[in-house]
XYZ file of C-alpha atoms in Angstrom:
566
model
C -190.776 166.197 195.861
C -192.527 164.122 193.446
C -190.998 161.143 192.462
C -191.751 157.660 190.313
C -190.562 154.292 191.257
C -189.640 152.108 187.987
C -189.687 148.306 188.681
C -188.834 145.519 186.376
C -185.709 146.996 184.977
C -182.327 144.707 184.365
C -180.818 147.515 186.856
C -183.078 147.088 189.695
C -185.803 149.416 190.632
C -185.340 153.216 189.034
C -185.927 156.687 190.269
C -187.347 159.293 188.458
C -187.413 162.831 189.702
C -190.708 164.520 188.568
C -190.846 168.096 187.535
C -193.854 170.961 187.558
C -195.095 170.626 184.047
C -195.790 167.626 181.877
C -193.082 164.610 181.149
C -193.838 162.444 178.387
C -193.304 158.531 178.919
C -192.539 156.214 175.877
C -190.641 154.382 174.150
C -189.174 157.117 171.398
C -185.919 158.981 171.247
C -188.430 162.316 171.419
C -189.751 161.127 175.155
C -188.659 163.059 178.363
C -188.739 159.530 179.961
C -187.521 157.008 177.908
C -188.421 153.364 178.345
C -186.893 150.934 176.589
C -189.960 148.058 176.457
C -191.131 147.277 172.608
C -194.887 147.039 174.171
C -194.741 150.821 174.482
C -195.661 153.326 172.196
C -193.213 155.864 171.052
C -195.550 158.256 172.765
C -197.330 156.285 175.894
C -198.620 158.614 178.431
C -197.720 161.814 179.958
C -197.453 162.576 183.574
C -198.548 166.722 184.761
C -197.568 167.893 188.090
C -198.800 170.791 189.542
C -197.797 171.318 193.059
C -198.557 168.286 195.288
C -201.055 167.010 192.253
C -199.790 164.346 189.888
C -201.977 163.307 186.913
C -201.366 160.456 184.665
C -202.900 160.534 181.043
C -202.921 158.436 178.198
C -201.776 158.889 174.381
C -203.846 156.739 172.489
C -201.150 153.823 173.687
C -201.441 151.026 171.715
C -201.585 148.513 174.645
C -202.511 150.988 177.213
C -201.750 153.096 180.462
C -203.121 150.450 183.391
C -203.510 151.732 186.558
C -204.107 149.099 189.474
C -204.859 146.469 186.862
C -208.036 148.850 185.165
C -206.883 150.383 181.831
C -207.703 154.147 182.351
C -209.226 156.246 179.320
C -209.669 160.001 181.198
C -206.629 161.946 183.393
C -206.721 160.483 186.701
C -205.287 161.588 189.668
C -202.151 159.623 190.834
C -202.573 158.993 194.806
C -199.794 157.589 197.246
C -198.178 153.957 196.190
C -200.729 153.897 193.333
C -199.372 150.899 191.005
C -199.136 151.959 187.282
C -198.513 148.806 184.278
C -196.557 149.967 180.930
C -195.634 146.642 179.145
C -193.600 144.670 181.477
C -192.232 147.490 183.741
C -194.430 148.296 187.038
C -194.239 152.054 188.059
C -194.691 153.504 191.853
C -195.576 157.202 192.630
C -194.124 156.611 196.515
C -196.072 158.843 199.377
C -193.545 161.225 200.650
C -190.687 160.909 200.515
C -189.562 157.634 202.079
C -189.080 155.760 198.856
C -186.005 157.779 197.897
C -183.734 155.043 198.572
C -185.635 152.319 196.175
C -183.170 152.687 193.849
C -180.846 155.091 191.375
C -181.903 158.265 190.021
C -182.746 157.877 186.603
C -179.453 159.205 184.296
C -179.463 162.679 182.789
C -179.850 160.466 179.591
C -182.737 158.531 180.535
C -184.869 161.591 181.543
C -183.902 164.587 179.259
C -183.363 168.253 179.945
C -185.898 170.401 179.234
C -186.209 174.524 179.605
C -188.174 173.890 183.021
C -187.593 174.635 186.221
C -186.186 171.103 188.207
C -185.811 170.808 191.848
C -182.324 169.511 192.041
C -182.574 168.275 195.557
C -181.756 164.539 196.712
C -182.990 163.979 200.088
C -182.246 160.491 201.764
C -184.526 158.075 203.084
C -185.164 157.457 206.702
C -187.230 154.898 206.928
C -187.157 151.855 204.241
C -190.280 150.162 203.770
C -191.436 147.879 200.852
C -194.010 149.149 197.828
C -197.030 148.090 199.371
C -198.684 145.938 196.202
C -201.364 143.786 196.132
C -200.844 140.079 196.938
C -201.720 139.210 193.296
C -199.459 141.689 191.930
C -196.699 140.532 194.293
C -196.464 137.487 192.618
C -196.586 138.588 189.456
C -193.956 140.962 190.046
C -191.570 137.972 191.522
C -192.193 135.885 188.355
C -191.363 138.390 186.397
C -187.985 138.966 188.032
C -187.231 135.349 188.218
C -187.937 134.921 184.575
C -185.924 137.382 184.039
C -182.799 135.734 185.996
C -183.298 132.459 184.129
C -182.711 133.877 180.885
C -179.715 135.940 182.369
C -178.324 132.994 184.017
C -178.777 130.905 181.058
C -178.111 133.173 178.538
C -181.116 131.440 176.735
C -181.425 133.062 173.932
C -178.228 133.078 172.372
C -176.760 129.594 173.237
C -175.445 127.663 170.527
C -176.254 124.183 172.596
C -179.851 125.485 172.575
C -180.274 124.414 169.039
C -179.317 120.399 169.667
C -181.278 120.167 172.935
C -185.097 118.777 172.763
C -187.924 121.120 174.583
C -187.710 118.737 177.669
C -184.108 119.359 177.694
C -184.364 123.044 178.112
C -187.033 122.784 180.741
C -185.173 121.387 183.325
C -182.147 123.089 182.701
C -184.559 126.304 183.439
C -185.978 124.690 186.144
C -182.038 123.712 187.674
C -181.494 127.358 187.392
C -184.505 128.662 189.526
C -183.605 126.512 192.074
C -180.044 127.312 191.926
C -181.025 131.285 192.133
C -183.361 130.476 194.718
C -180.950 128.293 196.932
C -177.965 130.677 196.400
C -180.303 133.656 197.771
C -180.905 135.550 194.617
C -184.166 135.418 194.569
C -186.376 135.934 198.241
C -189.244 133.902 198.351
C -192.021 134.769 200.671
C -193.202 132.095 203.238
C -196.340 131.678 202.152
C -195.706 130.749 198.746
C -195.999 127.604 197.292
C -192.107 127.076 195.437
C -193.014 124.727 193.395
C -195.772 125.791 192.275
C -194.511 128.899 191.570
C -191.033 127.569 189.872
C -193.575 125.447 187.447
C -195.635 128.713 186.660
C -192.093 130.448 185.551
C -190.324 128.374 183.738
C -193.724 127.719 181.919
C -194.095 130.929 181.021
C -189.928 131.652 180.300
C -189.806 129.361 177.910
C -192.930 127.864 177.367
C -196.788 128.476 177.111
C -197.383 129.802 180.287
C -200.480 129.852 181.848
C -202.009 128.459 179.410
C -199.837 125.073 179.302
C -202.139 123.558 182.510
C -205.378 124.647 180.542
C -203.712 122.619 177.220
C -203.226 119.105 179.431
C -206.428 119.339 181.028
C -208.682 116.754 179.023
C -212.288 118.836 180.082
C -210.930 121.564 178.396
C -211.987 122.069 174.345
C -210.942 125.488 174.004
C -208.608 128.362 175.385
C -209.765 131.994 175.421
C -206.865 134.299 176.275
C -208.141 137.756 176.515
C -205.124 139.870 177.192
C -202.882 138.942 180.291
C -205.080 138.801 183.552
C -208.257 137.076 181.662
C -208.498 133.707 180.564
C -211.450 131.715 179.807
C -211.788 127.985 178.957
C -214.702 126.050 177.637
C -215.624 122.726 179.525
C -218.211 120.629 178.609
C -219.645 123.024 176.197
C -219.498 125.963 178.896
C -217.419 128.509 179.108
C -215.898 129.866 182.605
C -213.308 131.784 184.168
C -210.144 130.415 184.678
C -208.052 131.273 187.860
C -204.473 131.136 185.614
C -203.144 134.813 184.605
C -199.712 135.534 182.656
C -197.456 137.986 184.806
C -197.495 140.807 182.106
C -198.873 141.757 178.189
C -194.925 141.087 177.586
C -194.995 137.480 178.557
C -198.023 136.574 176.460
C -196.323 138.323 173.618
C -193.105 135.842 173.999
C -196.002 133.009 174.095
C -197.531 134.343 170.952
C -193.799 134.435 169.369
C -193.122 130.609 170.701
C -196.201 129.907 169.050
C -195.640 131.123 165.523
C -192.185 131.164 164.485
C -191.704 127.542 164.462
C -194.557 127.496 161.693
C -192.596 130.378 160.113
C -194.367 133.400 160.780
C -194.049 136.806 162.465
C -196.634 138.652 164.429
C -196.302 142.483 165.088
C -198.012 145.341 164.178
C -197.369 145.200 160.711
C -199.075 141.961 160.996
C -201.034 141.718 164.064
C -203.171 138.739 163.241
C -202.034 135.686 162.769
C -203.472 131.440 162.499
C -201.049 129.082 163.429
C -201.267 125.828 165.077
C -199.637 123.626 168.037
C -197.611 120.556 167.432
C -200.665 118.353 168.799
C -202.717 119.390 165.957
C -204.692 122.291 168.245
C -205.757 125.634 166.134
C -204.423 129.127 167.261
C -205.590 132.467 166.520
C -203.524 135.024 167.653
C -204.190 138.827 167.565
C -202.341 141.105 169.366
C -202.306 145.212 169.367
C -203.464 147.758 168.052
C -206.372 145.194 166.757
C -207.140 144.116 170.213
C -207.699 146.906 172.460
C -207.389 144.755 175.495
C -204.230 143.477 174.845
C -202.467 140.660 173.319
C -205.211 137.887 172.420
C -205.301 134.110 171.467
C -208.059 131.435 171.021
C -206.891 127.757 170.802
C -209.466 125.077 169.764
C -207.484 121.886 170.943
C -207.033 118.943 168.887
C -209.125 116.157 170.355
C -206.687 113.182 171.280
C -209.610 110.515 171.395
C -211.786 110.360 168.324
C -215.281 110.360 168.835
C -217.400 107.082 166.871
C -221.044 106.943 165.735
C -221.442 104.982 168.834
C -220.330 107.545 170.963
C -222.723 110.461 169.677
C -225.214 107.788 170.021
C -224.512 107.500 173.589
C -224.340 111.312 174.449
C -227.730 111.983 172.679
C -226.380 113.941 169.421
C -228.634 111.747 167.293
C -230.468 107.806 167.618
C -229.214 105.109 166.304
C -231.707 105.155 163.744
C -230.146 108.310 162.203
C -226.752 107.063 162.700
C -227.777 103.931 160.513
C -229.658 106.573 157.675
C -226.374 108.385 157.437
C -224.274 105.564 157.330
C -226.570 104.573 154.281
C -225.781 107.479 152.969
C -222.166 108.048 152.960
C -222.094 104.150 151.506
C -223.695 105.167 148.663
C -222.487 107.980 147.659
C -224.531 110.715 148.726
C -223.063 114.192 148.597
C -223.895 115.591 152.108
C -223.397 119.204 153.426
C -222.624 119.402 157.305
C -224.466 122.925 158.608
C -223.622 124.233 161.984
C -222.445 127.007 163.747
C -218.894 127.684 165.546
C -217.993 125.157 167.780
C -221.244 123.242 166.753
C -218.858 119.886 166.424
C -219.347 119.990 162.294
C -215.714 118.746 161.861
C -216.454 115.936 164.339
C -219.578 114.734 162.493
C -217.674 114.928 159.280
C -214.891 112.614 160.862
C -218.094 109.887 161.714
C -219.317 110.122 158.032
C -215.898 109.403 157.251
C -215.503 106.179 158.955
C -218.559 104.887 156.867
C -216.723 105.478 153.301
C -215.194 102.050 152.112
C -211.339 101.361 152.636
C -210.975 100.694 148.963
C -211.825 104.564 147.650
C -208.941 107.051 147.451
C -210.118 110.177 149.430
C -208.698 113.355 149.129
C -209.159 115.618 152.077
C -208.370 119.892 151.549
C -208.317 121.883 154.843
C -207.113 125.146 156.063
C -205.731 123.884 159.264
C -205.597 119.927 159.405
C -207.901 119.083 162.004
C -209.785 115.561 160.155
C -208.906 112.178 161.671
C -209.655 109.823 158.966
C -208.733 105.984 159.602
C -209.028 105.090 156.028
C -205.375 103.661 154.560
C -205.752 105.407 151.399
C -205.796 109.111 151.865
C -204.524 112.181 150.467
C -204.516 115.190 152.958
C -203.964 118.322 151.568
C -203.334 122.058 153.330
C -204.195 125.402 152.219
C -201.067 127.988 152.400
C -201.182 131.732 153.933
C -199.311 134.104 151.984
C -195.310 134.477 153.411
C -194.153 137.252 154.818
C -193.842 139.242 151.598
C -197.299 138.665 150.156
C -196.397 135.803 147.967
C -197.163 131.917 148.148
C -200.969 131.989 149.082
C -202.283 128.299 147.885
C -206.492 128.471 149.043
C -208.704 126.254 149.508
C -210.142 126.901 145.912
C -206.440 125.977 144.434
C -206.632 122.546 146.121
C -210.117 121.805 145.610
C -209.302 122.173 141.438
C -206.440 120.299 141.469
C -207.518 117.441 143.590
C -210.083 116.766 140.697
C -206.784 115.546 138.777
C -205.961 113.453 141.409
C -208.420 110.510 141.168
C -210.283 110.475 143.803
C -213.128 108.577 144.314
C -214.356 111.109 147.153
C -213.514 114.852 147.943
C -214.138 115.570 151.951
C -213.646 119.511 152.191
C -213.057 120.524 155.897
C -215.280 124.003 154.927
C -216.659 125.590 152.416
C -216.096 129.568 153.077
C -215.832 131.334 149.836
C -215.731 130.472 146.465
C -214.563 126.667 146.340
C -217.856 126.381 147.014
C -218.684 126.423 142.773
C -215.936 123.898 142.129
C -217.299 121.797 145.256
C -220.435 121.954 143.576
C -219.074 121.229 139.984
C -217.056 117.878 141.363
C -220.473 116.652 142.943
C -222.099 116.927 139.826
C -219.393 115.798 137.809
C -218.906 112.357 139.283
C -217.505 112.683 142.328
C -220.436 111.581 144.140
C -220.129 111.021 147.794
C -218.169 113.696 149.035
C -218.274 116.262 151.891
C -218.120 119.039 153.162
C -219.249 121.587 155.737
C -220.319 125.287 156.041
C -221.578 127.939 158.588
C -225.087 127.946 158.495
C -228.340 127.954 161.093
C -230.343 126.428 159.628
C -230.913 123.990 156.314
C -233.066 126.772 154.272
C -229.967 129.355 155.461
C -226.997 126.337 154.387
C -228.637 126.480 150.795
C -228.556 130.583 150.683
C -224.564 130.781 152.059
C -224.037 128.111 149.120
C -225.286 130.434 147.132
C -223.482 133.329 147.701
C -220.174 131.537 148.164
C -220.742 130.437 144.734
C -221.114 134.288 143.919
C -217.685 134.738 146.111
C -215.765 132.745 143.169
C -216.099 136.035 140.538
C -218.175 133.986 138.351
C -221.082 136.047 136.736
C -223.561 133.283 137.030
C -227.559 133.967 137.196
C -229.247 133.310 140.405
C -231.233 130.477 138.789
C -227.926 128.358 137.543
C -226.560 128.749 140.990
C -229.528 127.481 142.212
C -229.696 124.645 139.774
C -226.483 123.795 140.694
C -226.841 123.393 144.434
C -230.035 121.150 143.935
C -228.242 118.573 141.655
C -225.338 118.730 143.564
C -226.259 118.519 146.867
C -228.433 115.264 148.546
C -228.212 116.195 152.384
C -227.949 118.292 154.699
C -227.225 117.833 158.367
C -227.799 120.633 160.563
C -225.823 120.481 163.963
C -226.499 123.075 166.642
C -225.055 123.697 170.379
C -227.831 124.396 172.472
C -227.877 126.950 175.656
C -226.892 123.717 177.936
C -223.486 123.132 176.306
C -224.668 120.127 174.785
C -224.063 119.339 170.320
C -226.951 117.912 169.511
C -228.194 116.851 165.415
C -231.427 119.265 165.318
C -232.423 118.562 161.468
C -231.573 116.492 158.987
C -233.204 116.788 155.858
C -232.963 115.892 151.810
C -232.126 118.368 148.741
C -235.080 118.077 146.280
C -235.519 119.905 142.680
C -235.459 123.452 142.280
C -239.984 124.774 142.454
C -240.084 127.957 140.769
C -237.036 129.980 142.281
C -237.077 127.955 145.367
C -234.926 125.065 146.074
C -236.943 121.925 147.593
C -236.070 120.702 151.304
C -237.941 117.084 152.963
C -237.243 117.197 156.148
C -236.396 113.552 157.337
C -235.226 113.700 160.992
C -235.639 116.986 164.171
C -235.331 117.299 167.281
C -237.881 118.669 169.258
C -237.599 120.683 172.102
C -239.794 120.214 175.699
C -238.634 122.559 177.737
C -235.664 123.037 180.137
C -235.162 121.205 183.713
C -234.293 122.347 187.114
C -230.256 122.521 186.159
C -230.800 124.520 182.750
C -230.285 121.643 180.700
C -232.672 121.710 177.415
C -234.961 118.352 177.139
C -236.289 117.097 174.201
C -236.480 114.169 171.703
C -235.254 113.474 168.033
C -238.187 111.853 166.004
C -238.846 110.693 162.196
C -240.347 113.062 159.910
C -242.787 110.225 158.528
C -240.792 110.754 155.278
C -238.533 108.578 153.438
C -235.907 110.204 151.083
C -236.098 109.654 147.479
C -233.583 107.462 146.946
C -234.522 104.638 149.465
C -237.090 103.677 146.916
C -234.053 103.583 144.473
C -232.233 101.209 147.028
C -234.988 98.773 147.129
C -235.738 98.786 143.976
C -232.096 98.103 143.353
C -232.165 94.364 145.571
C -231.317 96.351 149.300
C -233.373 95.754 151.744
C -233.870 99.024 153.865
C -235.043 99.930 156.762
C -238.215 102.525 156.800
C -238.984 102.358 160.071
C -236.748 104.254 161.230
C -238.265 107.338 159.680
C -241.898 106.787 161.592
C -243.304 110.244 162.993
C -242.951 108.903 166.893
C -240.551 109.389 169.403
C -237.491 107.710 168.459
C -234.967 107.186 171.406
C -236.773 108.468 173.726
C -235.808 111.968 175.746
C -232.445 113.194 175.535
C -232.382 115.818 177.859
């Protein structure tokens, strides 16, 4: 008699008697085997039996059939103790027919009549023996049922205390509770695992962030790559790797994702299955969960930096010389409207907060973001926030909005964490219009490409412009560029830096001033290489001396300057 072992239910484990034919497993009223597990699809997968041969097939399930922790696509054959994931709930087809005694049979309700033929007999167990799972999976299986316990024992979710006691609060009472349950013999513990380890990873992931909490207090650690439940990667040090950490099931993450969002007042679900969002330290989320991503629930945190990196301390790593730090200084101090190119991740919103620290504390600076991530020291500042649209499509403030209205404001400089769309033409219009000296940055590879994306962001703003105004526009507007890239090695380095001249023909003018220049790559795969002068001095230097200043041409000489960096 073919049977199926349901574990993870409130109940215990649950027996399922399977018949010759197909059964359909889901979540819908309409399934012969209903499971009641929202991460399910109304429709999951069907099971055929034929004789002693027991296939398992998938529906097109949103967060799919798994079968020993591979997500199948084609039938496959269901051998003895093979271990089957829907959502949260594990699923055993037993050999023989010792497992009869793992639980209940599954109520005339749960698995519905049907005009088949059903074997109607119950034969008892001889011989109890445990599901043999793997030693991963018997861990996960244990959290799972002591996370479950905590919530039961603390009826978690609908306590009226809950509301007037902090996070901290609510942690230890979860943690009292696991090692009441534990104590009192509710919950076996094998030997050989570590308690408290384990108690930390539960009540992390009960009623916290889960795996992903260690990954969020380790300081080497710039970003968080969740890739559905069992894969998450971290970058360190401008690599990324493999971490060992692993939620205990697609349902857990999706509680993460929900602690994650609501408190910013949003919903994720599959009427809206993408989501940005942020931490209370500052750190950007990006959530999106099924059926965008195919391999399950998936976030990416960038983390807010707690220390702010100085001049000084690019200096020190190699980004740039000193030289250059001192040329960009001179420009933010006189109002030069600079353009910070890069790619993702390239550290353009941490060279934006060093140009920052060189504007003087008596100018009122405005800053517009989407997701607040600037650090600027200055006293007086106005930050500013762009809006997503709420639940029912309404309230959407962009970046465009703020960027207008800041220019009644008074501010003597605009810093714009991005330019991805059409604020780009009234960027451009408040640089030309007197508000010299502000900033901004934009996805770009190069210089040349920075100028063409400003170009067809301006085209993003529905203004029917000619390709010659826009052009125009950029060149008086815009005085430098910085490009910042993030070589093979890990490392953010400043690989051009060059001036905005007058538009030649069609063709916008670009000097370059500072490079980098790449020797080749050393015995650990680190790139080597040295920034140097151009043995050009930008236009308005000559305007600066002429002016009284006394500046400093050296420091654009066509030699090595500061030596190798690699």
């Amino acid at each position: 008699m073919n049977k199926l072992i349901i574990k993870g239910t409130s109940a215990g484990d649950r027996v399922i008697t399977l018949t010759e034919g197909r059964s359909i497993l889901g979540k819908g009223a309409q399934s012969d085997i209903v499971i009641d597990d929202k991460l399910l699809s109304r429709r999951h997968c069907a099971i055929d039996v034929a004789g002693d041969d027991v296939t398992l097939i998938d529906l097109s399930s949103t967060n799919g059939t798994w079968v020993d922790n591979n997500r199948i696509m084609d039938p496959i054959r269901l051998n003895p103790d093979t271990v089957v994931r829907l959502g949260e709930y594990v699923f055993i087809h037993p050999a023989g027919e010792q497992h009869s005694e793992a639980g209940p049979e599954a109520p005339e309700s749960d698995q519905k009549k049907r005009p088949k033929k059903r074997d109607k007999k119950r034969e008892a167990s001889k011989n109890k023996r445990s599901v043999p799972l793997s030693e991963s999976d018997k861990i996960q299986q244990l959290k799972q049922d002591i996370q479950r316990k905590i919530l039961e024992f603390l009826d978690i979710r609908r306590r009226g205390a809950l509301d007037q006691m902090t996070a901290d609060e609510i942690r230890v009472e979860a943690r009292a509770a696991a090692e009441q349950l534990i104590d009192q013999g509710d919950i076996n513990l094998p030997p050989e695992i570590d308690r408290d380890a384990l108690l930390t990873s539960v009540v992390s992931e009960a009623i916290g962030l889960g795996a992903i909490e260690p990954l969020l207090e380790d300081e080497t650690v710039s970003e968080v790559m969740v890739n559905g439940p069992d894969q998450i990667y971290v970058e360190r040090n401008g690599r990324v790797e493999l971490s060992d950490s692993r939620f205990s099931s697609a349902a857990a993450l999706m509680n993460v994702i929900d602690r994650i969002v609501t408190p910013v007042g949003r919903r994720i679900d599959e009427g809206t299955p993408l989501i940005d969002a942020r931490l209370a330290d500052g750190s950007r989320v990006n959530a999106i969960i099924p059926p965008l991503a195919l391999t399950g629930p998936t976030i990416t945190i960038r983390k807010f930096a707690k220390e702010r990196l100085s001049g000084e301390d690019l200096v020190g790593f190699g980004s740039l010389t000193a030289g250059m730090l001192e040329f960009l200084e001179t420009c933010v101090r006189f109002r030069k409207n600079i353009v910070v190119s890069g790619g993702t991740g390239s550290g353009k919103t941490t060279m934006l907060n060093v140009l920052s620290d060189f504007i003087p504390e008596t100018e009122r600076i405005v800053t517009i973001e989407d997701s607040a991530e600037l650090q600027l020291q200055q006293d007086h500042i106005v930050s500013l926030e762009s809006r997503p649209a709420n639940v029912e499509g309404t309230g959407e403030i962009q970046i465009r909005d703020l960027v207008r209205n800041s220019l009644r404001m008074r501010p003597d400089r605009i810093v714009v964490g991005e330019c991805r769309g059409g604020e780009a033409l009234d960027m451009l219009q408040a640089m030309n219009t007197g508000h010299d000296g502000s900033l901004t940055t934009g996805h770009a590879n190069s210089p040349r490409d920075m100028l063409s994306r400003l170009e067809v962001m301006v085209m993003m703003s529905g203004m029917e412009l000619p390709s010659r105004a826009i052009r125009e526009q950029i060149s008086s507007a815009v005085d430098i560029i910085i490009q910042i890239t993030r070589l093979s090695d890990g490392r953010r380095l400043v690989t051009d830096v060059h001036e905005v001249g007058h538009l030649e023909g069609d063709v916008i003018s670009l000097q370059r001033i500072f490079t980098y220049n790449k020797t080749g790559i050393d015995g650990d795969g680190n790139v080597t290489g040295f920034h140097n002068g151009a043995g050009y001095a930008p236009t308005f230097y000559q305007e600066l001396r002429d002016a009284g200043h006394e500046m400093d041409r050296e420091i654009f000489r066509d030699v090595e300057a500061g030596g190798n960096t690699g």
